[in-house]
CSV table of N, CA and C in Angstrom, one decimal:
chain,number,residue,atom,x,y,z
A,1,MET,N,0.8,-1.2,0.0
A,1,MET,CA,0.0,0.0,0.0
A,1,MET,C,0.9,1.2,0.0
A,2,SER,N,0.6,2.2,-0.8
A,2,SER,CA,1.4,3.4,-0.9
A,2,SER,C,0.8,4.5,-0.1
A,3,ASN,N,1.5,5.6,0.0
A,3,ASN,CA,0.9,6.7,0.7
A,3,ASN,C,0.5,7.9,-0.2
A,4,VAL,N,0.0,7.5,-1.4
A,4,VAL,CA,-0.5,8.5,-2.3
A,4,VAL,C,-1.9,8.2,-2.7
A,5,ALA,N,-2.7,9.2,-3.1
A,5,ALA,CA,-4.1,8.9,-3.5
A,5,ALA,C,-4.5,10.0,-4.5
A,6,LEU,N,-5.5,9.6,-5.3
A,6,LEU,CA,-6.1,10.5,-6.3
A,6,LEU,C,-7.1,11.4,-5.5
A,7,ARG,N,-7.1,12.7,-5.7
A,7,ARG,CA,-8.0,13.6,-5.0
A,7,ARG,C,-8.5,14.7,-6.0
A,8,CYS,N,-9.7,15.2,-5.8
A,8,CYS,CA,-10.3,16.2,-6.6
A,8,CYS,C,-9.7,17.5,-6.1
A,9,THR,N,-9.3,18.4,-7.0
A,9,THR,CA,-8.6,19.7,-6.6
A,9,THR,C,-9.5,20.9,-7.0
A,10,ASP,N,-10.7,20.7,-7.4
A,10,ASP,CA,-11.7,21.8,-7.7
A,10,ASP,C,-12.3,22.3,-6.4
A,11,GLU,N,-12.0,23.5,-6.1
A,11,GLU,CA,-12.5,24.0,-4.8
A,11,GLU,C,-14.0,24.2,-4.8
A,12,ALA,N,-14.6,24.3,-5.9
A,12,ALA,CA,-16.1,24.5,-6.0
A,12,ALA,C,-16.8,23.1,-5.8
A,13,CYS,N,-16.1,22.0,-5.9
A,13,CYS,CA,-16.7,20.7,-5.9
A,13,CYS,C,-17.0,20.2,-4.5
A,14,ALA,N,-18.1,19.5,-4.3
A,14,ALA,CA,-18.4,19.0,-3.0
A,14,ALA,C,-17.4,17.9,-2.5
A,15,ALA,N,-16.7,17.3,-3.5
A,15,ALA,CA,-15.7,16.3,-3.1
A,15,ALA,C,-14.3,16.8,-3.1
A,16,HIS,N,-14.1,18.2,-3.0
A,16,HIS,CA,-12.8,18.8,-3.0
A,16,HIS,C,-11.9,18.2,-1.9
A,17,ASN,N,-10.7,17.8,-2.3
A,17,ASN,CA,-9.7,17.2,-1.4
A,17,ASN,C,-10.0,15.9,-0.9
A,18,ARG,N,-11.1,15.2,-1.4
A,18,ARG,CA,-11.4,13.9,-0.9
A,18,ARG,C,-10.8,12.8,-1.9
A,19,VAL,N,-10.5,11.7,-1.3
A,19,VAL,CA,-9.9,10.6,-2.1
A,19,VAL,C,-10.9,10.1,-3.1
A,20,GLN,N,-10.4,9.9,-4.3
A,20,GLN,CA,-11.2,9.3,-5.4
A,20,GLN,C,-10.6,8.0,-5.9
A,21,ALA,N,-11.4,7.2,-6.5
A,21,ALA,CA,-10.9,5.9,-7.0
A,21,ALA,C,-10.7,5.9,-8.5
A,22,THR,N,-11.0,6.9,-9.2
A,22,THR,CA,-10.9,7.0,-10.6
A,22,THR,C,-10.1,8.2,-11.0
A,23,PRO,N,-9.6,8.3,-12.3
A,23,PRO,CA,-8.9,9.4,-12.8
A,23,PRO,C,-9.7,10.7,-12.9
A,24,THR,N,-11.0,10.6,-12.8
A,24,THR,CA,-11.9,11.7,-12.8
A,24,THR,C,-12.8,11.7,-11.6
A,25,CYS,N,-13.1,12.9,-11.1
A,25,CYS,CA,-13.9,13.1,-9.9
A,25,CYS,C,-15.3,12.5,-10.1
A,26,ALA,N,-15.8,11.7,-9.2
A,26,ALA,CA,-17.2,11.1,-9.3
A,26,ALA,C,-18.3,12.2,-9.2
A,27,VAL,N,-18.0,13.4,-8.6
A,27,VAL,CA,-19.0,14.4,-8.4
A,27,VAL,C,-19.0,15.4,-9.5
A,28,CYS,N,-17.8,16.0,-9.8
A,28,CYS,CA,-17.8,17.1,-10.8
A,28,CYS,C,-17.3,16.6,-12.2
A,29,GLY,N,-16.6,15.5,-12.3
A,29,GLY,CA,-16.1,14.9,-13.5
A,29,GLY,C,-14.8,15.5,-14.0
A,30,LYS,N,-14.2,16.4,-13.2
A,30,LYS,CA,-12.9,16.9,-13.6
A,30,LYS,C,-11.8,16.0,-13.2
A,31,PRO,N,-10.6,16.1,-13.9
A,31,PRO,CA,-9.5,15.1,-13.6
A,31,PRO,C,-9.0,15.3,-12.2
A,32,THR,N,-8.7,14.1,-11.6
A,32,THR,CA,-8.1,14.1,-10.2
A,32,THR,C,-6.6,14.1,-10.3
A,33,VAL,N,-6.0,14.4,-9.2
A,33,VAL,CA,-4.5,14.6,-9.1
A,33,VAL,C,-4.0,13.7,-8.1
A,34,TRP,N,-2.8,13.1,-8.3
A,34,TRP,CA,-2.1,12.3,-7.3
A,34,TRP,C,-1.6,13.2,-6.3
A,35,THR,N,-1.9,12.9,-5.0
A,35,THR,CA,-1.4,13.7,-3.9
A,35,THR,C,-0.8,12.8,-2.8
A,36,VAL,N,0.1,13.3,-2.0
A,36,VAL,CA,0.7,12.5,-0.9
A,36,VAL,C,-0.2,12.6,0.3
A,37,LEU,N,-0.5,11.5,0.9
A,37,LEU,CA,-1.2,11.5,2.2
A,37,LEU,C,-0.3,11.9,3.3
A,38,ARG,N,-0.6,13.0,4.0
A,38,ARG,CA,0.3,13.5,5.0
A,38,ARG,C,-0.4,13.4,6.4
A,39,VAL,N,0.4,13.2,7.4
A,39,VAL,CA,-0.1,13.2,8.8
A,39,VAL,C,-0.3,14.7,9.2
A,40,PRO,N,-1.4,15.1,9.8
A,40,PRO,CA,-1.5,16.5,10.3
A,40,PRO,C,-0.6,16.8,11.4
A,41,PRO,N,-0.2,18.0,11.5
A,41,PRO,CA,0.7,18.4,12.6
A,41,PRO,C,0.1,18.1,14.0
A,42,GLN,N,0.9,17.8,15.0
A,42,GLN,CA,0.4,17.3,16.3
A,42,GLN,C,-0.6,18.4,16.8
A,43,GLY,N,-1.8,17.9,17.3
A,43,GLY,CA,-2.7,18.7,17.9
A,43,GLY,C,-3.7,19.5,17.0
A,44,THR,N,-3.5,19.3,15.6
A,44,THR,CA,-4.4,20.0,14.7
A,44,THR,C,-5.5,19.2,14.2
A,45,GLY,N,-5.5,17.9,14.4
A,45,GLY,CA,-6.7,17.1,14.0
A,45,GLY,C,-6.4,15.6,14.2
A,46,PRO,N,-7.4,14.8,14.1
A,46,PRO,CA,-7.3,13.4,14.2
A,46,PRO,C,-6.6,12.8,13.0
A,47,ILE,N,-5.9,11.7,13.2
A,47,ILE,CA,-5.3,10.9,12.1
A,47,ILE,C,-6.3,9.8,11.8
A,48,ALA,N,-6.8,9.9,10.6
A,48,ALA,CA,-7.7,8.9,10.1
A,48,ALA,C,-7.0,7.6,9.7
A,49,PRO,N,-7.7,6.4,9.9
A,49,PRO,CA,-7.0,5.2,9.5
A,49,PRO,C,-6.8,5.1,8.0
A,50,ILE,N,-5.7,4.6,7.5
A,50,ILE,CA,-5.5,4.5,6.1
A,50,ILE,C,-5.7,3.1,5.6
A,51,TYR,N,-5.9,2.1,6.5
A,51,TYR,CA,-6.2,0.7,6.1
A,51,TYR,C,-7.7,0.4,6.3
A,52,SER,N,-8.2,-0.3,5.4
A,52,SER,CA,-9.7,-0.7,5.5
A,52,SER,C,-9.9,-1.9,6.3
A,53,THR,N,-8.8,-2.7,6.6
A,53,THR,CA,-9.0,-3.9,7.4
A,53,THR,C,-7.9,-3.8,8.5
A,54,PRO,N,-8.2,-4.3,9.7
A,54,PRO,CA,-7.3,-4.3,10.8
A,54,PRO,C,-6.0,-5.0,10.4
A,55,MET,N,-4.9,-4.4,10.9
A,55,MET,CA,-3.6,-5.0,10.6
A,55,MET,C,-3.2,-5.9,11.8
A,56,PRO,N,-2.6,-7.0,11.6
A,56,PRO,CA,-2.2,-7.9,12.7
A,56,PRO,C,-1.1,-7.2,13.6
A,57,LEU,N,-1.1,-7.5,14.9
A,57,LEU,CA,-0.1,-7.0,15.7
A,57,LEU,C,1.3,-7.6,15.4
A,58,LYS,N,2.3,-6.8,15.6
A,58,LYS,CA,3.7,-7.2,15.2
A,58,LYS,C,4.0,-8.5,16.0
A,59,GLY,N,4.5,-9.5,15.2
A,59,GLY,CA,5.0,-10.7,15.8
A,59,GLY,C,3.8,-11.7,16.1
A,60,GLN,N,2.6,-11.4,15.7
A,60,GLN,CA,1.5,-12.3,16.0
A,60,GLN,C,0.9,-12.9,14.7
A,61,GLY,N,1.6,-13.3,13.7
A,61,GLY,CA,1.1,-13.8,12.5
A,61,GLY,C,-0.4,-13.6,12.2
A,62,GLN,N,-0.7,-13.5,11.0
A,62,GLN,CA,-2.1,-13.3,10.6
A,62,GLN,C,-2.9,-14.6,10.6
A,63,GLN,N,-4.0,-14.6,11.4
A,63,GLN,CA,-4.8,-15.8,11.5
A,63,GLN,C,-6.1,-15.6,10.7
A,64,ALA,N,-6.5,-16.5,9.9
A,64,ALA,CA,-7.7,-16.4,9.1
A,64,ALA,C,-8.9,-16.5,10.0
A,65,ALA,N,-10.0,-15.8,9.7
A,65,ALA,CA,-11.2,-15.7,10.5
A,65,ALA,C,-11.9,-17.1,10.5
A,66,HIS,N,-11.7,-18.0,9.5
A,66,HIS,CA,-12.4,-19.2,9.5
A,66,HIS,C,-11.7,-20.3,10.3
A,67,LEU,N,-10.5,-20.1,10.8
A,67,LEU,CA,-9.8,-21.1,11.6
A,67,LEU,C,-10.4,-21.2,13.0
A,68,ARG,N,-10.5,-22.4,13.5
A,68,ARG,CA,-11.0,-22.6,14.9
A,68,ARG,C,-10.0,-23.6,15.5
A,69,PRO,N,-9.9,-23.5,16.8
A,69,PRO,CA,-9.0,-24.5,17.5
A,69,PRO,C,-9.6,-25.9,17.3
A,70,ALA,N,-8.7,-26.9,17.1
A,70,ALA,CA,-9.1,-28.3,16.9
A,70,ALA,C,-10.0,-28.7,18.0
A,71,GLY,N,-11.1,-29.4,17.6
A,71,GLY,CA,-12.0,-29.9,18.6
A,71,GLY,C,-13.1,-28.9,19.0
A,72,SER,N,-13.1,-27.7,18.6
A,72,SER,CA,-14.1,-26.7,18.9
A,72,SER,C,-15.3,-26.9,18.1
A,73,GLU,N,-16.5,-26.6,18.6
A,73,GLU,CA,-17.7,-26.8,17.9
A,73,GLU,C,-18.0,-25.7,16.9
A,74,THR,N,-18.4,-26.1,15.7
A,74,THR,CA,-18.8,-25.1,14.6
A,74,THR,C,-19.9,-25.7,13.9
A,75,ARG,N,-20.2,-25.1,12.7
A,75,ARG,CA,-21.3,-25.6,11.9
A,75,ARG,C,-20.8,-25.8,10.5
A,76,THR,N,-21.4,-26.6,9.6
A,76,THR,CA,-21.0,-26.8,8.3
A,76,THR,C,-22.1,-27.2,7.4
A,77,CYS,N,-22.0,-26.9,6.1
A,77,CYS,CA,-23.0,-27.3,5.1
A,77,CYS,C,-22.7,-28.7,4.6
A,78,THR,N,-23.8,-29.5,4.4
A,78,THR,CA,-23.6,-30.9,4.0
A,78,THR,C,-24.1,-31.1,2.5
A,79,ASN,N,-24.5,-30.0,1.9
A,79,ASN,CA,-24.9,-30.1,0.5
A,79,ASN,C,-23.7,-30.2,-0.4
A,80,ALA,N,-23.5,-31.4,-1.0
A,80,ALA,CA,-22.3,-31.6,-1.9
A,80,ALA,C,-22.2,-30.7,-3.1
A,81,ALA,N,-23.3,-30.1,-3.5
A,81,ALA,CA,-23.3,-29.3,-4.7
A,81,ALA,C,-23.0,-27.8,-4.3
A,82,CYS,N,-22.9,-27.5,-3.0
A,82,CYS,CA,-22.7,-26.2,-2.5
A,82,CYS,C,-21.3,-25.7,-2.6
A,83,SER,N,-21.0,-24.4,-2.8
A,83,SER,CA,-19.7,-23.9,-2.8
A,83,SER,C,-19.1,-23.9,-1.4
A,84,SER,N,-19.9,-23.9,-0.4
A,84,SER,CA,-19.4,-23.9,1.0
A,84,SER,C,-19.5,-25.3,1.6
A,85,PHE,N,-19.5,-26.3,0.8
A,85,PHE,CA,-19.6,-27.7,1.3
A,85,PHE,C,-18.4,-28.0,2.3
A,86,HIS,N,-18.8,-28.4,3.5
A,86,HIS,CA,-17.9,-28.8,4.6
A,86,HIS,C,-16.9,-27.6,5.0
A,87,LEU,N,-17.3,-26.4,4.7
A,87,LEU,CA,-16.5,-25.2,5.2
A,87,LEU,C,-17.1,-24.8,6.5
A,88,VAL,N,-16.2,-24.2,7.4
A,88,VAL,CA,-16.7,-23.7,8.7
A,88,VAL,C,-17.6,-22.6,8.5
A,89,GLN,N,-18.8,-22.6,9.2
A,89,GLN,CA,-19.8,-21.6,9.2
A,89,GLN,C,-20.3,-21.4,10.6
A,90,ASP,N,-20.9,-20.2,10.9
A,90,ASP,CA,-21.5,-19.9,12.2
A,90,ASP,C,-23.0,-19.9,12.2
A,91,ALA,N,-23.6,-19.7,11.0
A,91,ALA,CA,-25.0,-19.6,10.9
A,91,ALA,C,-25.7,-20.9,10.8
A,92,PRO,N,-27.0,-21.0,11.3
A,92,PRO,CA,-27.7,-22.2,11.2
A,92,PRO,C,-28.2,-22.5,9.8
A,93,VAL,N,-28.1,-21.5,8.9
A,93,VAL,CA,-28.5,-21.8,7.5
A,93,VAL,C,-27.3,-21.3,6.6
A,94,CYS,N,-27.0,-22.1,5.6
A,94,CYS,CA,-25.9,-21.8,4.7
A,94,CYS,C,-26.2,-20.6,3.9
A,95,ALA,N,-25.3,-19.6,3.9
A,95,ALA,CA,-25.5,-18.4,3.1
A,95,ALA,C,-25.3,-18.7,1.6
A,96,ALA,N,-24.6,-19.7,1.2
A,96,ALA,CA,-24.4,-20.0,-0.2
A,96,ALA,C,-25.6,-20.7,-0.9
A,97,CYS,N,-26.2,-21.7,-0.2
A,97,CYS,CA,-27.2,-22.5,-0.8
A,97,CYS,C,-28.6,-22.4,-0.1
A,98,GLY,N,-28.6,-22.0,1.1
A,98,GLY,CA,-29.9,-21.8,1.9
A,98,GLY,C,-30.3,-23.1,2.6
A,99,GLU,N,-29.5,-24.1,2.6
A,99,GLU,CA,-29.8,-25.3,3.3
A,99,GLU,C,-29.4,-25.2,4.8
A,100,ALA,N,-30.0,-26.0,5.7
A,100,ALA,CA,-29.6,-25.9,7.1
A,100,ALA,C,-28.2,-26.5,7.3
A,101,THR,N,-27.4,-25.9,8.2
A,101,THR,CA,-26.1,-26.4,8.5
A,101,THR,C,-26.2,-27.3,9.7
A,102,VAL,N,-25.2,-28.2,9.8
A,102,VAL,CA,-25.2,-29.1,10.9
A,102,VAL,C,-24.0,-28.9,11.9
A,103,VAL,N,-24.2,-29.3,13.1
A,103,VAL,CA,-23.1,-29.1,14.1
A,103,VAL,C,-21.9,-30.0,13.7
A,104,ALA,N,-20.7,-29.5,13.8
A,104,ALA,CA,-19.5,-30.2,13.5
A,104,ALA,C,-18.4,-29.8,14.4
A,105,LYS,N,-17.3,-30.6,14.4
A,105,LYS,CA,-16.2,-30.3,15.2
A,105,LYS,C,-15.0,-29.9,14.3
A,106,ALA,N,-14.3,-28.8,14.6
A,106,ALA,CA,-13.1,-28.4,13.8
A,106,ALA,C,-12.0,-29.5,13.9
A,107,LEU,N,-11.4,-29.8,12.8
A,107,LEU,CA,-10.3,-30.7,12.9
A,107,LEU,C,-8.9,-30.0,13.0
């Protein structure tokens, strides 16, 4: 992840100085400009998060959300045609196919 972003530079635009995802502003249609994301001087404002997902703590490897300790109770889909067949789930109904899930133990 870099520390630059596309921003609208038109002062009359409602999206002025806001990060954009395209080469043109979604509000006014004018070209956006690459700008450097800077930290505000101390005491002048809050520092907004730049990551959309939480980062793992240093030295604590990244653990996937679907992993459970061996032997712990979970649920799984038993529909062989389902894309979530035998995958760990928490819901009583499978989100992929709509069939009821059954209680299972993580291996």
